[in-house]
Amino acid sequence: MGQTHAERRARLAALVAAAELDALLVTRLVNVRYLTGLDSSNAALLVRAEGPALLATDGRYAGMVEAVCPELEVEVDRMTARALTASAGVRRLGFEAHAVTVAEHTALTALEGAPELVPAGTLVEDLRTVKDEHELALLGHACALTDRAFEAVLPMIAPGATEREIAIALERAMIDLGAEGPAFASIVASGQNGAVPHHHPADREIARGDLVTLDFGARYGGYHADMTRTVAAGAVAQWQRDLYDLVRKAQQAAVDAATPDAEITAVDAAARDIIEAAGHGGDFPHAVGHGVGLEIGEAPLMGYGRTGKLRDRVPITAEPGVYLAGRGGVRIEDTLVVRPGGPELLTKTTKDLLVL
Ligand code: ZN
Ligand code: ZN
């Protein structure tokens, strides 16, 4: 892995040079992890346009650095960003303006002999968007654990079980199967709670005839899976089946549209047009999907007028939903990888309506 991280730093160094910066101060911890392998709560990395990178972290992680990235020169200092800025010895220092607070920026500029601090955009996030096969294997495993946890918990989804019990069972199943933990707080939304896209599981008991939406995922090797299925607890009314069929059709359209060079807006429109044509445009109040990786939501974000193109080896979700206030909702979500031969679904759980 050391080699992989060194390659990532080399690619970043080229971008730093192209931006006419002498170095980039990386302070977003997830970006430090991507570039070094170090998973910590306090670290910063200085990536020079030329020359070796310099890592700073505090004493709690010194031993971990030895194990994870022994090739890096390390400064052990609790004030990581300030230590690197003070010792950078550069003229133009890029920084992650989206991650540095005003207070931190003020402190950096006040340092004796501080370099010129230049907002450098999202250079590392941009690099992270296209995954290598090692990353895709970790994400694929996280998705496989997600599929298996769903299967394990399915028998529990019955009248009398509460949303919270099901959410806890999902998270327990993922961890038992080998996940590091849940990728995010699991959503279990039953009956009319299904009309709230990000409902917090509560003590509501599943009732016969409810649609139940489960949105959850496993984290493995730092990579986040994300899947949603809506199932029926017993007898399904016609409106529920119609709603399900509509969302399923829209979701499939979004999946099919996720090809290399596809405009992000086209993927969103593929699902949204179908939902709008059915008269439910106003009932689909969120983006069609988002990138996944070391974060549960990362570039590319899709919807809300975001533009740009997909590329080969970019993992995204496709997750349209329709929410009817006071009645319930349906969302179906897969994690997939954009590939030249067509999208590769990493979550493989059936999308036939399961009537339990
Ligand atoms: Zn989700
Ligand atoms: Zn999602």
mmCIF file of C-alpha atoms and ligand atoms in Angstrom:
data_model
loop_
_atom_site.group_PDB
_atom_site.id
_atom_site.type_symbol
_atom_site.label_atom_id
_atom_site.label_comp_id
_atom_site.label_asym_id
_atom_site.label_seq_id
_atom_site.Cartn_x
_atom_site.Cartn_y
_atom_site.Cartn_z
ATOM 1 C CA MET A 1 0.000 0.000 0.000
ATOM 2 C CA GLY A 2 2.919 2.334 0.635
ATOM 3 C CA GLN A 3 3.500 2.338 -3.100
ATOM 4 C CA THR A 4 -0.132 3.238 -3.800
ATOM 5 C CA HIS A 5 -0.009 6.166 -1.417
ATOM 6 C CA ALA A 6 3.281 7.338 -2.872
ATOM 7 C CA GLU A 7 1.708 7.261 -6.329
ATOM 8 C CA ARG A 8 -1.244 9.300 -5.100
ATOM 9 C CA ARG A 9 1.114 11.875 -3.595
ATOM 10 C CA ALA A 10 3.051 12.011 -6.849
ATOM 11 C CA ARG A 11 -0.129 12.690 -8.811
ATOM 12 C CA LEU A 12 -1.088 15.384 -6.324
ATOM 13 C CA ALA A 13 2.381 16.936 -6.521
ATOM 14 C CA ALA A 14 1.885 17.346 -10.285
ATOM 15 C CA LEU A 15 -1.407 19.154 -9.655
ATOM 16 C CA VAL A 16 0.268 21.348 -7.043
ATOM 17 C CA ALA A 17 2.932 22.310 -9.560
ATOM 18 C CA ALA A 18 0.324 22.946 -12.255
ATOM 19 C CA ALA A 19 -1.503 25.281 -9.850
ATOM 20 C CA GLU A 20 1.759 27.230 -9.479
ATOM 21 C CA LEU A 21 1.976 26.435 -5.806
ATOM 22 C CA ASP A 22 5.144 25.415 -3.995
ATOM 23 C CA ALA A 23 3.218 23.050 -1.754
ATOM 24 C CA LEU A 24 -0.257 22.091 -0.579
ATOM 25 C CA LEU A 25 -1.186 21.908 3.079
ATOM 26 C CA VAL A 26 -3.650 19.009 3.380
ATOM 27 C CA THR A 27 -5.657 19.270 6.583
ATOM 28 C CA ARG A 28 -8.837 17.319 5.798
ATOM 29 C CA LEU A 29 -8.236 14.079 7.682
ATOM 30 C CA VAL A 30 -9.904 11.929 5.047
ATOM 31 C CA ASN A 31 -7.541 13.430 2.467
ATOM 32 C CA VAL A 32 -4.537 12.786 4.694
ATOM 33 C CA ARG A 33 -5.712 9.195 4.978
ATOM 34 C CA TYR A 34 -6.073 8.877 1.206
ATOM 35 C CA LEU A 35 -2.544 10.155 0.676
ATOM 36 C CA THR A 36 -0.784 8.303 3.503
ATOM 37 C CA GLY A 37 -2.975 5.479 4.806
ATOM 38 C CA LEU A 38 -2.997 7.081 8.248
ATOM 39 C CA ASP A 39 -6.484 7.019 9.791
ATOM 40 C CA SER A 40 -6.313 9.495 12.651
ATOM 41 C CA SER A 41 -8.160 12.311 14.373
ATOM 42 C CA ASN A 42 -5.242 14.719 14.145
ATOM 43 C CA ALA A 43 -2.848 14.946 11.215
ATOM 44 C CA ALA A 44 -1.825 17.197 8.361
ATOM 45 C CA LEU A 45 0.316 16.615 5.315
ATOM 46 C CA LEU A 46 2.506 18.954 3.324
ATOM 47 C CA VAL A 47 2.790 17.861 -0.305
ATOM 48 C CA ARG A 48 5.447 19.781 -2.169
ATOM 49 C CA ALA A 49 5.441 20.367 -5.917
ATOM 50 C CA GLU A 50 8.939 18.920 -5.731
ATOM 51 C CA GLY A 51 10.549 16.998 -2.943
ATOM 52 C CA PRO A 52 9.324 14.650 -0.239
ATOM 53 C CA ALA A 53 6.031 15.096 1.589
ATOM 54 C CA LEU A 54 6.017 15.922 5.294
ATOM 55 C CA LEU A 55 3.468 14.476 7.718
ATOM 56 C CA ALA A 56 2.540 15.930 11.095
ATOM 57 C CA THR A 57 0.542 14.175 13.780
ATOM 58 C CA ASP A 58 0.521 13.968 17.549
ATOM 59 C CA GLY A 59 2.082 11.445 19.889
ATOM 60 C CA ARG A 60 -0.969 9.176 19.952
ATOM 61 C CA TYR A 61 -0.350 8.243 16.324
ATOM 62 C CA ALA A 62 3.438 8.154 16.160
ATOM 63 C CA GLY A 63 3.500 4.371 16.435
ATOM 64 C CA MET A 64 0.784 3.986 13.836
ATOM 65 C CA VAL A 65 2.759 6.150 11.403
ATOM 66 C CA GLU A 66 5.711 3.791 11.810
ATOM 67 C CA ALA A 67 3.484 0.881 10.802
ATOM 68 C CA VAL A 68 1.394 2.526 8.082
ATOM 69 C CA CYS A 69 3.668 4.980 6.296
ATOM 70 C CA PRO A 70 7.258 4.444 7.469
ATOM 71 C CA GLU A 71 8.531 6.052 4.258
ATOM 72 C CA LEU A 72 7.288 9.489 5.338
ATOM 73 C CA GLU A 73 9.197 12.121 7.212
ATOM 74 C CA VAL A 74 7.143 12.938 10.323
ATOM 75 C CA GLU A 75 6.880 15.859 12.652
ATOM 76 C CA VAL A 76 5.259 14.989 15.991
ATOM 77 C CA ASP A 77 3.387 18.088 17.089
ATOM 78 C CA ARG A 78 -0.154 18.480 18.351
ATOM 79 C CA MET A 79 -0.647 21.672 16.281
ATOM 80 C CA THR A 80 -0.207 19.858 12.994
ATOM 81 C CA ALA A 81 -1.149 22.547 10.462
ATOM 82 C CA ARG A 82 0.862 25.221 12.225
ATOM 83 C CA ALA A 83 3.901 22.993 12.560
ATOM 84 C CA LEU A 84 3.900 22.250 8.846
ATOM 85 C CA THR A 85 3.250 25.834 7.822
ATOM 86 C CA ALA A 86 6.062 27.075 10.021
ATOM 87 C CA SER A 87 8.541 24.578 8.657
ATOM 88 C CA ALA A 88 7.353 24.504 5.039
ATOM 89 C CA GLY A 89 10.019 26.894 3.817
ATOM 90 C CA VAL A 90 7.927 27.771 0.769
ATOM 91 C CA ARG A 91 6.640 30.962 -0.773
ATOM 92 C CA ARG A 92 3.186 29.981 -2.052
ATOM 93 C CA LEU A 93 1.356 27.462 0.106
ATOM 94 C CA GLY A 94 -1.987 26.153 -1.079
ATOM 95 C CA PHE A 95 -4.572 25.234 1.541
ATOM 96 C CA GLU A 96 -7.931 23.498 1.600
ATOM 97 C CA ALA A 97 -10.165 26.536 1.952
ATOM 98 C CA HIS A 98 -13.241 24.298 2.242
ATOM 99 C CA ALA A 99 -11.777 22.686 5.371
ATOM 100 C CA VAL A 100 -9.762 25.393 7.156
ATOM 101 C CA THR A 101 -11.684 27.527 9.623
ATOM 102 C CA VAL A 102 -11.334 31.301 9.704
ATOM 103 C CA ALA A 103 -9.692 30.986 13.126
ATOM 104 C CA GLU A 104 -7.171 28.447 11.853
ATOM 105 C CA HIS A 105 -6.416 30.589 8.809
ATOM 106 C CA THR A 106 -5.848 33.617 11.031
ATOM 107 C CA ALA A 107 -3.453 31.604 13.189
ATOM 108 C CA LEU A 108 -1.528 30.352 10.146
ATOM 109 C CA THR A 109 -1.117 33.815 8.628
ATOM 110 C CA ALA A 110 0.084 35.168 11.987
ATOM 111 C CA LEU A 111 3.007 32.743 12.092
ATOM 112 C CA GLU A 112 6.456 34.259 11.885
ATOM 113 C CA GLY A 113 7.595 34.201 8.243
ATOM 114 C CA ALA A 114 4.320 32.633 7.121
ATOM 115 C CA PRO A 115 4.112 31.779 3.430
ATOM 116 C CA GLU A 116 1.477 33.297 1.207
ATOM 117 C CA LEU A 117 -1.628 31.175 1.777
ATOM 118 C CA VAL A 118 -3.510 30.436 -1.423
ATOM 119 C CA PRO A 119 -6.951 28.751 -1.579
ATOM 120 C CA ALA A 120 -6.261 25.662 -3.663
ATOM 121 C CA GLY A 121 -9.700 24.220 -4.363
ATOM 122 C CA THR A 122 -10.543 20.569 -3.934
ATOM 123 C CA LEU A 123 -7.415 19.055 -5.473
ATOM 124 C CA VAL A 124 -7.413 15.923 -3.323
ATOM 125 C CA GLU A 125 -11.170 15.356 -3.566
ATOM 126 C CA ASP A 126 -10.841 15.598 -7.338
ATOM 127 C CA LEU A 127 -8.109 12.952 -7.295
ATOM 128 C CA ARG A 128 -10.224 10.726 -5.075
ATOM 129 C CA THR A 129 -13.202 10.751 -7.437
ATOM 130 C CA VAL A 130 -11.811 8.095 -9.790
ATOM 131 C CA LYS A 131 -11.007 4.979 -7.783
ATOM 132 C CA ASP A 132 -8.289 2.420 -8.362
ATOM 133 C CA GLU A 133 -9.148 -1.270 -8.421
ATOM 134 C CA HIS A 134 -7.902 -1.749 -4.863
ATOM 135 C CA GLU A 135 -10.400 0.843 -3.638
ATOM 136 C CA LEU A 136 -13.186 -0.673 -5.722
ATOM 137 C CA ALA A 137 -12.474 -4.088 -4.209
ATOM 138 C CA LEU A 138 -12.847 -2.653 -0.690
ATOM 139 C CA LEU A 139 -16.054 -0.882 -1.671
ATOM 140 C CA GLY A 140 -17.343 -4.039 -3.326
ATOM 141 C CA HIS A 141 -16.717 -5.962 -0.136
ATOM 142 C CA ALA A 142 -18.521 -3.298 1.921
ATOM 143 C CA CYS A 143 -21.482 -3.678 -0.457
ATOM 144 C CA ALA A 144 -21.427 -7.475 -0.210
ATOM 145 C CA LEU A 145 -21.594 -7.213 3.590
ATOM 146 C CA THR A 146 -24.539 -4.835 3.153
ATOM 147 C CA ASP A 147 -26.390 -7.343 0.964
ATOM 148 C CA ARG A 148 -25.768 -10.108 3.469
ATOM 149 C CA ALA A 149 -26.913 -8.029 6.439
ATOM 150 C CA PHE A 150 -30.147 -7.245 4.597
ATOM 151 C CA GLU A 151 -30.747 -10.916 4.005
ATOM 152 C CA ALA A 152 -30.012 -11.720 7.647
ATOM 153 C CA VAL A 153 -32.459 -9.139 8.972
ATOM 154 C CA LEU A 154 -35.289 -9.722 6.496
ATOM 155 C CA PRO A 155 -37.107 -12.317 8.652
ATOM 156 C CA MET A 156 -37.316 -9.729 11.439
ATOM 157 C CA ILE A 157 -39.299 -7.237 9.385
ATOM 158 C CA ALA A 158 -42.779 -8.145 10.553
ATOM 159 C CA PRO A 159 -45.682 -6.581 12.409
ATOM 160 C CA GLY A 160 -44.686 -5.784 15.987
ATOM 161 C CA ALA A 161 -40.977 -5.181 15.364
ATOM 162 C CA THR A 162 -39.928 -1.561 15.872
ATOM 163 C CA GLU A 163 -37.887 0.553 13.481
ATOM 164 C CA ARG A 164 -35.166 0.890 16.097
ATOM 165 C CA GLU A 165 -34.947 -2.857 16.624
ATOM 166 C CA ILE A 166 -34.530 -3.409 12.907
ATOM 167 C CA ALA A 167 -31.921 -0.647 12.593
ATOM 168 C CA ILE A 168 -29.911 -2.085 15.482
ATOM 169 C CA ALA A 169 -30.191 -5.592 14.014
ATOM 170 C CA LEU A 170 -28.892 -4.336 10.656
ATOM 171 C CA GLU A 171 -25.899 -2.671 12.276
ATOM 172 C CA ARG A 172 -25.207 -5.682 14.458
ATOM 173 C CA ALA A 173 -25.399 -7.985 11.425
ATOM 174 C CA MET A 174 -22.951 -5.857 9.442
ATOM 175 C CA ILE A 175 -20.442 -5.850 12.277
ATOM 176 C CA ASP A 176 -20.861 -9.603 12.864
ATOM 177 C CA LEU A 177 -20.163 -10.143 9.175
ATOM 178 C CA GLY A 178 -16.886 -8.233 9.431
ATOM 179 C CA ALA A 179 -17.746 -4.589 8.781
ATOM 180 C CA GLU A 180 -15.839 -1.909 10.713
ATOM 181 C CA GLY A 181 -19.212 -0.391 11.475
ATOM 182 C CA PRO A 182 -22.176 1.149 9.747
ATOM 183 C CA ALA A 183 -21.285 3.602 6.984
ATOM 184 C CA PHE A 184 -23.839 6.029 8.446
ATOM 185 C CA ALA A 185 -26.746 5.937 10.895
ATOM 186 C CA SER A 186 -29.139 3.379 9.443
ATOM 187 C CA ILE A 187 -32.580 4.542 8.350
ATOM 188 C CA VAL A 188 -35.605 2.353 8.935
ATOM 189 C CA ALA A 189 -38.841 4.142 8.053
ATOM 190 C CA SER A 190 -42.158 2.360 8.212
ATOM 191 C CA GLY A 191 -45.657 3.280 7.147
ATOM 192 C CA GLN A 192 -46.175 7.018 6.973
ATOM 193 C CA ASN A 193 -42.659 7.596 8.331
ATOM 194 C CA GLY A 194 -41.531 6.417 4.892
ATOM 195 C CA ALA A 195 -42.594 9.836 3.600
ATOM 196 C CA VAL A 196 -39.594 11.363 5.417
ATOM 197 C CA PRO A 197 -36.491 10.648 3.297
ATOM 198 C CA HIS A 198 -34.067 10.695 6.236
ATOM 199 C CA HIS A 199 -36.369 9.526 9.005
ATOM 200 C CA HIS A 200 -34.672 8.624 12.294
ATOM 201 C CA PRO A 201 -35.723 5.135 13.357
ATOM 202 C CA ALA A 202 -38.115 5.378 16.291
ATOM 203 C CA ASP A 203 -40.182 3.102 18.472
ATOM 204 C CA ARG A 204 -42.959 2.814 15.935
ATOM 205 C CA GLU A 205 -44.000 -0.794 15.456
ATOM 206 C CA ILE A 206 -44.323 -2.164 11.958
ATOM 207 C CA ALA A 207 -47.961 -2.683 11.069
ATOM 208 C CA ARG A 208 -49.380 -5.104 8.548
ATOM 209 C CA GLY A 209 -49.584 -3.431 5.179
ATOM 210 C CA ASP A 210 -46.714 -1.007 5.814
ATOM 211 C CA LEU A 211 -44.055 -0.240 3.300
ATOM 212 C CA VAL A 212 -40.720 -0.259 5.139
ATOM 213 C CA THR A 213 -37.715 1.598 3.757
ATOM 214 C CA LEU A 214 -34.264 0.514 4.897
ATOM 215 C CA ASP A 215 -31.315 2.733 3.954
ATOM 216 C CA PHE A 216 -28.013 1.517 5.342
ATOM 217 C CA GLY A 217 -24.548 0.316 4.449
ATOM 218 C CA ALA A 218 -21.396 -1.240 5.811
ATOM 219 C CA ARG A 219 -17.984 0.405 6.104
ATOM 220 C CA TYR A 220 -15.007 -1.743 5.237
ATOM 221 C CA GLY A 221 -11.374 -0.701 4.857
ATOM 222 C CA GLY A 222 -12.604 2.877 5.172
ATOM 223 C CA TYR A 223 -15.007 2.545 2.212
ATOM 224 C CA HIS A 224 -18.726 3.227 2.525
ATOM 225 C CA ALA A 225 -21.514 1.141 1.021
ATOM 226 C CA ASP A 226 -24.970 2.642 0.582
ATOM 227 C CA MET A 227 -28.132 0.724 -0.265
ATOM 228 C CA THR A 228 -31.858 1.305 0.125
ATOM 229 C CA ARG A 229 -34.641 -1.202 -0.274
ATOM 230 C CA THR A 230 -38.332 -0.739 0.386
ATOM 231 C CA VAL A 231 -40.217 -3.892 1.339
ATOM 232 C CA ALA A 232 -43.846 -4.575 2.208
ATOM 233 C CA ALA A 233 -44.927 -6.033 5.529
ATOM 234 C CA GLY A 234 -47.800 -8.159 4.338
ATOM 235 C CA ALA A 235 -50.644 -7.242 2.004
ATOM 236 C CA VAL A 236 -49.820 -4.506 -0.493
ATOM 237 C CA ALA A 237 -52.379 -1.961 -1.639
ATOM 238 C CA GLN A 238 -52.516 -1.017 -5.291
ATOM 239 C CA TRP A 239 -51.182 2.511 -4.649
ATOM 240 C CA GLN A 240 -48.169 1.039 -2.885
ATOM 241 C CA ARG A 241 -47.426 -1.318 -5.742
ATOM 242 C CA ASP A 242 -47.851 1.482 -8.295
ATOM 243 C CA LEU A 243 -45.507 3.715 -6.325
ATOM 244 C CA TYR A 244 -42.957 0.930 -6.049
ATOM 245 C CA ASP A 245 -43.099 0.156 -9.773
ATOM 246 C CA LEU A 246 -42.644 3.845 -10.599
ATOM 247 C CA VAL A 247 -39.566 4.263 -8.381
ATOM 248 C CA ARG A 248 -38.094 1.014 -9.618
ATOM 249 C CA LYS A 249 -38.449 2.152 -13.222
ATOM 250 C CA ALA A 250 -36.896 5.525 -12.402
ATOM 251 C CA GLN A 251 -34.033 3.892 -10.513
ATOM 252 C CA GLN A 252 -33.287 1.544 -13.390
ATOM 253 C CA ALA A 253 -33.246 4.512 -15.770
ATOM 254 C CA ALA A 254 -30.694 6.299 -13.579
ATOM 255 C CA VAL A 255 -28.536 3.162 -13.414
ATOM 256 C CA ASP A 256 -28.674 2.730 -17.187
ATOM 257 C CA ALA A 257 -27.719 6.395 -17.719
ATOM 258 C CA ALA A 258 -24.578 6.102 -15.578
ATOM 259 C CA THR A 259 -22.044 5.588 -18.343
ATOM 260 C CA PRO A 260 -18.568 7.116 -18.775
ATOM 261 C CA ASP A 261 -18.856 10.643 -20.190
ATOM 262 C CA ALA A 262 -22.535 10.870 -19.210
ATOM 263 C CA GLU A 263 -23.507 14.305 -17.953
ATOM 264 C CA ILE A 264 -24.421 14.156 -14.280
ATOM 265 C CA THR A 265 -27.530 16.174 -15.103
ATOM 266 C CA ALA A 266 -28.582 13.453 -17.560
ATOM 267 C CA VAL A 267 -28.429 10.767 -14.863
ATOM 268 C CA ASP A 268 -30.598 12.872 -12.583
ATOM 269 C CA ALA A 269 -32.988 13.670 -15.431
ATOM 270 C CA ALA A 270 -33.294 10.004 -16.425
ATOM 271 C CA ALA A 271 -34.956 9.245 -13.095
ATOM 272 C CA ARG A 272 -36.651 12.594 -12.540
ATOM 273 C CA ASP A 273 -38.364 12.703 -15.942
ATOM 274 C CA ILE A 274 -40.103 9.392 -15.240
ATOM 275 C CA ILE A 275 -41.240 10.522 -11.804
ATOM 276 C CA GLU A 276 -42.400 13.881 -13.152
ATOM 277 C CA ALA A 277 -44.312 12.269 -15.988
ATOM 278 C CA ALA A 278 -46.213 10.257 -13.374
ATOM 279 C CA GLY A 279 -47.207 13.496 -11.645
ATOM 280 C CA HIS A 280 -44.829 13.083 -8.692
ATOM 281 C CA GLY A 281 -42.115 15.614 -9.579
ATOM 282 C CA GLY A 282 -42.750 17.487 -6.337
ATOM 283 C CA ASP A 283 -42.499 14.308 -4.299
ATOM 284 C CA PHE A 284 -38.840 13.604 -5.184
ATOM 285 C CA PRO A 285 -37.057 16.301 -3.163
ATOM 286 C CA HIS A 286 -33.453 15.143 -3.299
ATOM 287 C CA ALA A 287 -30.571 14.444 -5.634
ATOM 288 C CA VAL A 288 -30.544 11.217 -7.624
ATOM 289 C CA GLY A 289 -27.272 10.142 -6.064
ATOM 290 C CA HIS A 290 -23.761 10.907 -4.896
ATOM 291 C CA GLY A 291 -20.269 9.543 -5.061
ATOM 292 C CA VAL A 292 -19.121 7.130 -2.359
ATOM 293 C CA GLY A 293 -15.674 6.146 -1.172
ATOM 294 C CA LEU A 294 -13.744 7.156 1.917
ATOM 295 C CA GLU A 295 -16.779 9.341 2.634
ATOM 296 C CA ILE A 296 -20.416 8.361 2.442
ATOM 297 C CA GLY A 297 -21.131 11.432 0.354
ATOM 298 C CA GLU A 298 -18.362 12.707 -1.905
ATOM 299 C CA ALA A 299 -17.745 13.911 -5.451
ATOM 300 C CA PRO A 300 -19.562 13.664 -7.748
ATOM 301 C CA LEU A 301 -22.662 15.081 -6.091
ATOM 302 C CA MET A 302 -25.549 14.683 -8.487
ATOM 303 C CA GLY A 303 -28.586 16.930 -8.682
ATOM 304 C CA TYR A 304 -29.287 20.489 -7.524
ATOM 305 C CA GLY A 305 -27.919 21.780 -10.790
ATOM 306 C CA ARG A 306 -24.493 20.180 -10.366
ATOM 307 C CA THR A 307 -22.757 19.711 -13.653
ATOM 308 C CA GLY A 308 -19.842 17.673 -14.909
ATOM 309 C CA LYS A 309 -19.372 14.251 -16.389
ATOM 310 C CA LEU A 310 -19.058 10.781 -15.021
ATOM 311 C CA ARG A 311 -15.925 8.805 -15.725
ATOM 312 C CA ASP A 312 -14.778 5.219 -15.719
ATOM 313 C CA ARG A 313 -14.210 3.814 -12.204
ATOM 314 C CA VAL A 314 -16.318 6.415 -10.410
ATOM 315 C CA PRO A 315 -18.608 4.783 -7.836
ATOM 316 C CA ILE A 316 -21.945 6.494 -7.306
ATOM 317 C CA THR A 317 -25.352 5.755 -5.890
ATOM 318 C CA ALA A 318 -28.622 5.842 -7.831
ATOM 319 C CA GLU A 319 -31.424 6.512 -5.374
ATOM 320 C CA PRO A 320 -34.626 8.135 -6.547
ATOM 321 C CA GLY A 321 -37.552 8.141 -4.139
ATOM 322 C CA VAL A 322 -41.145 9.289 -4.020
ATOM 323 C CA TYR A 323 -42.576 10.462 -0.711
ATOM 324 C CA LEU A 324 -46.275 11.003 -0.071
ATOM 325 C CA ALA A 325 -46.878 12.990 3.098
ATOM 326 C CA GLY A 326 -49.100 11.183 5.566
ATOM 327 C CA ARG A 327 -49.084 7.988 3.517
ATOM 328 C CA GLY A 328 -45.591 6.634 3.000
ATOM 329 C CA GLY A 329 -42.785 6.451 0.519
ATOM 330 C CA VAL A 330 -40.513 4.315 -1.626
ATOM 331 C CA ARG A 331 -36.801 4.710 -2.244
ATOM 332 C CA ILE A 332 -34.554 2.247 -4.032
ATOM 333 C CA GLU A 333 -30.803 2.740 -4.011
ATOM 334 C CA ASP A 334 -27.801 0.894 -5.344
ATOM 335 C CA THR A 335 -24.102 1.585 -5.159
ATOM 336 C CA LEU A 336 -22.615 1.089 -8.617
ATOM 337 C CA VAL A 337 -19.387 1.702 -10.487
ATOM 338 C CA VAL A 338 -19.327 3.495 -13.808
ATOM 339 C CA ARG A 339 -17.640 1.223 -16.359
ATOM 340 C CA PRO A 340 -17.175 1.375 -20.121
ATOM 341 C CA GLY A 341 -19.164 -1.828 -20.595
ATOM 342 C CA GLY A 342 -22.079 -0.504 -18.530
ATOM 343 C CA PRO A 343 -22.631 0.154 -14.852
ATOM 344 C CA GLU A 344 -21.431 -2.505 -12.426
ATOM 345 C CA LEU A 345 -23.833 -2.912 -9.517
ATOM 346 C CA LEU A 346 -21.978 -3.482 -6.257
ATOM 347 C CA THR A 347 -25.164 -3.911 -4.219
ATOM 348 C CA LYS A 348 -26.904 -6.941 -5.621
ATOM 349 C CA THR A 349 -30.006 -7.424 -3.461
ATOM 350 C CA THR A 350 -33.108 -8.000 -5.571
ATOM 351 C CA LYS A 351 -35.248 -5.033 -6.522
ATOM 352 C CA ASP A 352 -38.395 -7.088 -6.933
ATOM 353 C CA LEU A 353 -40.900 -5.906 -4.342
ATOM 354 C CA LEU A 354 -40.504 -8.245 -1.394
ATOM 355 C CA VAL A 355 -43.838 -8.864 0.261
ATOM 356 C CA LEU A 356 -42.997 -10.353 3.637
HETATM 357 ZN ZN ZN B 1 -28.565 5.540 1.288
HETATM 358 ZN ZN ZN B 2 -27.118 7.495 -0.687
#
